[in-house]
Amino acid sequence: MRGENAVRLRPPRNTLDERAVAWWRAQWLLTAAVPAVVLAVLGVFLEPARSWLLGAAVAVAVLGAGCAAFFPRWWFRVHRWEVTEEAVYVRTGFFWQEWRIAPMSRIQTVDTVRGPLEQAFRLSTVTVTTASAKGAVTIAGLDHRLAAELAERLTLITRGTPGDAT
């Protein structure tokens, strides 16, 4: 502990937007659909390899659908985030939990990103860049208005926070 200004590790309070589940499902389905369609088309035109190409297409589609049904809900249960006057907290993962804390004094930039699929679900990702070798802290799956407000709030807080001399 470094005294009164130490940041305490505690579970972040906020969940992501519920639409993140549908967004992650769409990502899984699109990721599985592309190779499944390619394999199916090849299977239709390449008669000598038809059975194993179509079988592989079905396997990829079933695996993708299974992952789309299971993982997004699970991720929603374990992803948490919070912003205080002192730090940005993010917790991800279930088996391999990752806790990231970005003290306000270490934040260099705050960005929001909205890819095409995120835009369709009215979601955004907030990226908080620090000098850490571990990389940026990201909060994906936020309502786009909340993400914009969060980026503005973080900018205001960090502007008024003196840099950490340690």
PDB file of C-alpha atoms in Angstrom:
ATOM      1  CA  MET A   1       0.000   0.000   0.000  1.00  0.00           C
ATOM      2  CA  ARG A   2       1.241   3.459  -0.810  1.00  0.00           C
ATOM      3  CA  GLY A   3      -0.850   5.384   1.688  1.00  0.00           C
ATOM      4  CA  GLU A   4      -4.127   7.250   1.351  1.00  0.00           C
ATOM      5  CA  ASN A   5      -3.975   7.513  -2.453  1.00  0.00           C
ATOM      6  CA  ALA A   6      -3.713   3.759  -3.070  1.00  0.00           C
ATOM      7  CA  VAL A   7      -6.336   2.281  -5.396  1.00  0.00           C
ATOM      8  CA  ARG A   8      -8.160  -0.675  -3.829  1.00  0.00           C
ATOM      9  CA  LEU A   9      -8.974  -3.694  -5.991  1.00  0.00           C
ATOM     10  CA  ARG A  10     -12.688  -4.363  -5.774  1.00  0.00           C
ATOM     11  CA  PRO A  11     -15.276  -5.730  -8.166  1.00  0.00           C
ATOM     12  CA  PRO A  12     -16.466  -3.106 -10.656  1.00  0.00           C
ATOM     13  CA  ARG A  13     -20.176  -2.357 -10.297  1.00  0.00           C
ATOM     14  CA  ASN A  14     -21.473  -1.809 -13.859  1.00  0.00           C
ATOM     15  CA  THR A  15     -22.555  -4.375 -16.419  1.00  0.00           C
ATOM     16  CA  LEU A  16     -22.450  -3.822 -20.148  1.00  0.00           C
ATOM     17  CA  ASP A  17     -25.511  -2.934 -22.171  1.00  0.00           C
ATOM     18  CA  GLU A  18     -27.823  -5.934 -22.652  1.00  0.00           C
ATOM     19  CA  ARG A  19     -27.549  -5.440 -26.439  1.00  0.00           C
ATOM     20  CA  ALA A  20     -23.937  -6.601 -26.174  1.00  0.00           C
ATOM     21  CA  VAL A  21     -25.259 -10.176 -26.000  1.00  0.00           C
ATOM     22  CA  ALA A  22     -26.943  -9.832 -29.409  1.00  0.00           C
ATOM     23  CA  TRP A  23     -23.866  -8.038 -30.794  1.00  0.00           C
ATOM     24  CA  TRP A  24     -21.559 -10.862 -29.689  1.00  0.00           C
ATOM     25  CA  ARG A  25     -24.008 -13.434 -31.079  1.00  0.00           C
ATOM     26  CA  ALA A  26     -24.025 -11.666 -34.433  1.00  0.00           C
ATOM     27  CA  GLN A  27     -20.219 -11.678 -34.440  1.00  0.00           C
ATOM     28  CA  TRP A  28     -20.136 -15.435 -33.779  1.00  0.00           C
ATOM     29  CA  LEU A  29     -22.732 -16.146 -36.443  1.00  0.00           C
ATOM     30  CA  LEU A  30     -20.981 -14.019 -39.063  1.00  0.00           C
ATOM     31  CA  THR A  31     -17.621 -15.535 -38.191  1.00  0.00           C
ATOM     32  CA  ALA A  32     -19.038 -19.044 -38.632  1.00  0.00           C
ATOM     33  CA  ALA A  33     -21.201 -18.221 -41.654  1.00  0.00           C
ATOM     34  CA  VAL A  34     -18.358 -17.116 -43.921  1.00  0.00           C
ATOM     35  CA  PRO A  35     -16.340 -20.365 -43.804  1.00  0.00           C
ATOM     36  CA  ALA A  36     -19.535 -22.475 -43.726  1.00  0.00           C
ATOM     37  CA  VAL A  37     -20.815 -20.834 -46.915  1.00  0.00           C
ATOM     38  CA  VAL A  38     -17.428 -21.151 -48.629  1.00  0.00           C
ATOM     39  CA  LEU A  39     -17.235 -24.847 -47.720  1.00  0.00           C
ATOM     40  CA  ALA A  40     -20.830 -25.434 -48.851  1.00  0.00           C
ATOM     41  CA  VAL A  41     -20.290 -23.686 -52.207  1.00  0.00           C
ATOM     42  CA  LEU A  42     -17.094 -25.654 -52.783  1.00  0.00           C
ATOM     43  CA  GLY A  43     -18.969 -28.829 -51.835  1.00  0.00           C
ATOM     44  CA  VAL A  44     -21.635 -28.130 -54.426  1.00  0.00           C
ATOM     45  CA  PHE A  45     -19.105 -27.620 -57.229  1.00  0.00           C
ATOM     46  CA  LEU A  46     -16.406 -30.164 -56.300  1.00  0.00           C
ATOM     47  CA  GLU A  47     -18.129 -33.505 -56.552  1.00  0.00           C
ATOM     48  CA  PRO A  48     -15.139 -35.676 -55.506  1.00  0.00           C
ATOM     49  CA  ALA A  49     -14.884 -33.802 -52.178  1.00  0.00           C
ATOM     50  CA  ARG A  50     -18.594 -33.034 -51.786  1.00  0.00           C
ATOM     51  CA  SER A  51     -19.331 -35.218 -48.770  1.00  0.00           C
ATOM     52  CA  TRP A  52     -16.487 -34.004 -46.588  1.00  0.00           C
ATOM     53  CA  LEU A  53     -16.842 -30.345 -47.671  1.00  0.00           C
ATOM     54  CA  LEU A  54     -20.570 -30.318 -46.907  1.00  0.00           C
ATOM     55  CA  GLY A  55     -19.909 -32.179 -43.666  1.00  0.00           C
ATOM     56  CA  ALA A  56     -17.322 -29.581 -42.694  1.00  0.00           C
ATOM     57  CA  ALA A  57     -19.753 -26.782 -43.607  1.00  0.00           C
ATOM     58  CA  VAL A  58     -22.405 -28.295 -41.331  1.00  0.00           C
ATOM     59  CA  ALA A  59     -19.870 -28.794 -38.519  1.00  0.00           C
ATOM     60  CA  VAL A  60     -18.693 -25.166 -38.736  1.00  0.00           C
ATOM     61  CA  ALA A  61     -22.300 -23.910 -38.797  1.00  0.00           C
ATOM     62  CA  VAL A  62     -23.319 -26.045 -35.810  1.00  0.00           C
ATOM     63  CA  LEU A  63     -20.210 -25.079 -33.827  1.00  0.00           C
ATOM     64  CA  GLY A  64     -20.752 -21.395 -34.622  1.00  0.00           C
ATOM     65  CA  ALA A  65     -24.416 -21.559 -33.619  1.00  0.00           C
ATOM     66  CA  GLY A  66     -23.530 -23.343 -30.392  1.00  0.00           C
ATOM     67  CA  CYS A  67     -20.908 -20.763 -29.508  1.00  0.00           C
ATOM     68  CA  ALA A  68     -23.337 -17.953 -30.398  1.00  0.00           C
ATOM     69  CA  ALA A  69     -25.926 -19.458 -28.077  1.00  0.00           C
ATOM     70  CA  PHE A  70     -23.590 -20.026 -25.127  1.00  0.00           C
ATOM     71  CA  PHE A  71     -20.658 -17.612 -24.930  1.00  0.00           C
ATOM     72  CA  PRO A  72     -22.313 -14.168 -25.258  1.00  0.00           C
ATOM     73  CA  ARG A  73     -24.597 -14.695 -22.252  1.00  0.00           C
ATOM     74  CA  TRP A  74     -21.668 -16.040 -20.243  1.00  0.00           C
ATOM     75  CA  TRP A  75     -19.486 -13.074 -21.178  1.00  0.00           C
ATOM     76  CA  PHE A  76     -22.267 -10.682 -20.209  1.00  0.00           C
ATOM     77  CA  ARG A  77     -22.349 -12.217 -16.730  1.00  0.00           C
ATOM     78  CA  VAL A  78     -18.632 -11.769 -16.097  1.00  0.00           C
ATOM     79  CA  HIS A  79     -17.721  -8.469 -17.816  1.00  0.00           C
ATOM     80  CA  ARG A  80     -17.848  -5.545 -15.400  1.00  0.00           C
ATOM     81  CA  TRP A  81     -16.610  -1.967 -15.471  1.00  0.00           C
ATOM     82  CA  GLU A  82     -16.633   1.173 -13.357  1.00  0.00           C
ATOM     83  CA  VAL A  83     -15.184   4.656 -13.392  1.00  0.00           C
ATOM     84  CA  THR A  84     -14.450   6.533 -10.179  1.00  0.00           C
ATOM     85  CA  GLU A  85     -12.667   9.818  -9.573  1.00  0.00           C
ATOM     86  CA  GLU A  86      -9.467   7.788  -9.015  1.00  0.00           C
ATOM     87  CA  ALA A  87      -9.462   5.057 -11.674  1.00  0.00           C
ATOM     88  CA  VAL A  88     -11.104   3.054 -14.455  1.00  0.00           C
ATOM     89  CA  TYR A  89     -11.806  -0.536 -13.392  1.00  0.00           C
ATOM     90  CA  VAL A  90     -12.488  -3.382 -15.843  1.00  0.00           C
ATOM     91  CA  ARG A  91     -12.935  -7.088 -15.080  1.00  0.00           C
ATOM     92  CA  THR A  92     -13.245  -9.705 -17.816  1.00  0.00           C
ATOM     93  CA  GLY A  93     -12.992 -13.462 -18.036  1.00  0.00           C
ATOM     94  CA  PHE A  94     -14.306 -16.383 -16.056  1.00  0.00           C
ATOM     95  CA  PHE A  95     -11.612 -19.046 -15.901  1.00  0.00           C
ATOM     96  CA  TRP A  96      -8.800 -16.589 -16.520  1.00  0.00           C
ATOM     97  CA  GLN A  97     -10.057 -13.416 -14.911  1.00  0.00           C
ATOM     98  CA  GLU A  98      -8.341 -10.213 -15.863  1.00  0.00           C
ATOM     99  CA  TRP A  99      -8.697  -7.146 -13.690  1.00  0.00           C
ATOM    100  CA  ARG A 100      -7.418  -3.922 -15.187  1.00  0.00           C
ATOM    101  CA  ILE A 101      -7.161  -0.671 -13.292  1.00  0.00           C
ATOM    102  CA  ALA A 102      -6.095   2.537 -14.994  1.00  0.00           C
ATOM    103  CA  PRO A 103      -5.417   5.286 -12.442  1.00  0.00           C
ATOM    104  CA  MET A 104      -6.615   8.663 -13.706  1.00  0.00           C
ATOM    105  CA  SER A 105      -3.100  10.071 -13.370  1.00  0.00           C
ATOM    106  CA  ARG A 106      -1.829   7.499 -15.915  1.00  0.00           C
ATOM    107  CA  ILE A 107      -4.476   7.949 -18.618  1.00  0.00           C
ATOM    108  CA  GLN A 108      -3.073   9.384 -21.845  1.00  0.00           C
ATOM    109  CA  THR A 109      -6.016   9.201 -24.271  1.00  0.00           C
ATOM    110  CA  VAL A 110      -9.679   8.209 -24.278  1.00  0.00           C
ATOM    111  CA  ASP A 111     -11.258   7.018 -27.531  1.00  0.00           C
ATOM    112  CA  THR A 112     -14.632   5.688 -28.611  1.00  0.00           C
ATOM    113  CA  VAL A 113     -14.967   3.268 -31.500  1.00  0.00           C
ATOM    114  CA  ARG A 114     -18.122   2.148 -33.313  1.00  0.00           C
ATOM    115  CA  GLY A 115     -17.676  -0.451 -35.988  1.00  0.00           C
ATOM    116  CA  PRO A 116     -20.472  -1.187 -38.464  1.00  0.00           C
ATOM    117  CA  LEU A 117     -21.876  -4.058 -36.427  1.00  0.00           C
ATOM    118  CA  GLU A 118     -21.673  -2.045 -33.199  1.00  0.00           C
ATOM    119  CA  GLN A 119     -23.511   0.801 -34.928  1.00  0.00           C
ATOM    120  CA  ALA A 120     -26.283  -1.582 -35.936  1.00  0.00           C
ATOM    121  CA  PHE A 121     -26.759  -2.456 -32.245  1.00  0.00           C
ATOM    122  CA  ARG A 122     -26.275   1.190 -31.092  1.00  0.00           C
ATOM    123  CA  LEU A 123     -23.177   0.203 -29.103  1.00  0.00           C
ATOM    124  CA  SER A 124     -19.665   1.598 -28.727  1.00  0.00           C
ATOM    125  CA  THR A 125     -16.307   0.657 -27.279  1.00  0.00           C
ATOM    126  CA  VAL A 126     -14.393   3.019 -25.008  1.00  0.00           C
ATOM    127  CA  THR A 127     -10.620   2.617 -25.099  1.00  0.00           C
ATOM    128  CA  VAL A 128      -8.519   4.119 -22.304  1.00  0.00           C
ATOM    129  CA  THR A 129      -4.835   4.293 -23.244  1.00  0.00           C
ATOM    130  CA  THR A 130      -2.177   4.454 -20.566  1.00  0.00           C
ATOM    131  CA  ALA A 131       1.590   4.110 -20.518  1.00  0.00           C
ATOM    132  CA  SER A 132       1.181   0.462 -19.457  1.00  0.00           C
ATOM    133  CA  ALA A 133       3.058  -2.202 -21.382  1.00  0.00           C
ATOM    134  CA  LYS A 134      -0.084  -4.344 -21.056  1.00  0.00           C
ATOM    135  CA  GLY A 135      -1.911  -2.029 -23.433  1.00  0.00           C
ATOM    136  CA  ALA A 136      -5.141  -0.088 -23.375  1.00  0.00           C
ATOM    137  CA  VAL A 137      -8.115  -0.778 -21.130  1.00  0.00           C
ATOM    138  CA  THR A 138     -11.252  -1.342 -23.204  1.00  0.00           C
ATOM    139  CA  ILE A 139     -14.908  -1.362 -22.291  1.00  0.00           C
ATOM    140  CA  ALA A 140     -16.811  -2.888 -25.207  1.00  0.00           C
ATOM    141  CA  GLY A 141     -20.582  -3.175 -25.394  1.00  0.00           C
ATOM    142  CA  LEU A 142     -21.686   0.190 -24.003  1.00  0.00           C
ATOM    143  CA  ASP A 143     -24.701   2.125 -25.215  1.00  0.00           C
ATOM    144  CA  HIS A 144     -23.307   4.669 -27.683  1.00  0.00           C
ATOM    145  CA  ARG A 145     -24.646   7.649 -25.703  1.00  0.00           C
ATOM    146  CA  LEU A 146     -23.214   6.305 -22.444  1.00  0.00           C
ATOM    147  CA  ALA A 147     -19.860   5.726 -24.171  1.00  0.00           C
ATOM    148  CA  ALA A 148     -19.768   9.340 -25.395  1.00  0.00           C
ATOM    149  CA  GLU A 149     -20.676  10.630 -21.925  1.00  0.00           C
ATOM    150  CA  LEU A 150     -18.061   8.351 -20.352  1.00  0.00           C
ATOM    151  CA  ALA A 151     -15.342   9.557 -22.732  1.00  0.00           C
ATOM    152  CA  GLU A 152     -16.246  13.166 -21.946  1.00  0.00           C
ATOM    153  CA  ARG A 153     -16.275  12.483 -18.188  1.00  0.00           C
ATOM    154  CA  LEU A 154     -12.907  10.716 -18.324  1.00  0.00           C
ATOM    155  CA  THR A 155     -11.425  13.590 -20.314  1.00  0.00           C
ATOM    156  CA  LEU A 156     -12.626  16.097 -17.724  1.00  0.00           C
ATOM    157  CA  ILE A 157     -11.401  14.020 -14.770  1.00  0.00           C
ATOM    158  CA  THR A 158      -7.966  13.355 -16.278  1.00  0.00           C
ATOM    159  CA  ARG A 159      -7.559  16.986 -17.253  1.00  0.00           C
ATOM    160  CA  GLY A 160      -7.888  17.909 -13.572  1.00  0.00           C
ATOM    161  CA  THR A 161      -5.741  15.048 -12.275  1.00  0.00           C
ATOM    162  CA  PRO A 162      -2.039  15.720 -11.723  1.00  0.00           C
ATOM    163  CA  GLY A 163       0.351  13.128 -13.171  1.00  0.00           C
ATOM    164  CA  ASP A 164       1.742  10.429 -10.901  1.00  0.00           C
ATOM    165  CA  ALA A 165       5.403  11.108 -10.158  1.00  0.00           C
ATOM    166  CA  THR A 166       6.198   7.498  -9.271  1.00  0.00           C
TER     167      THR A 166
END
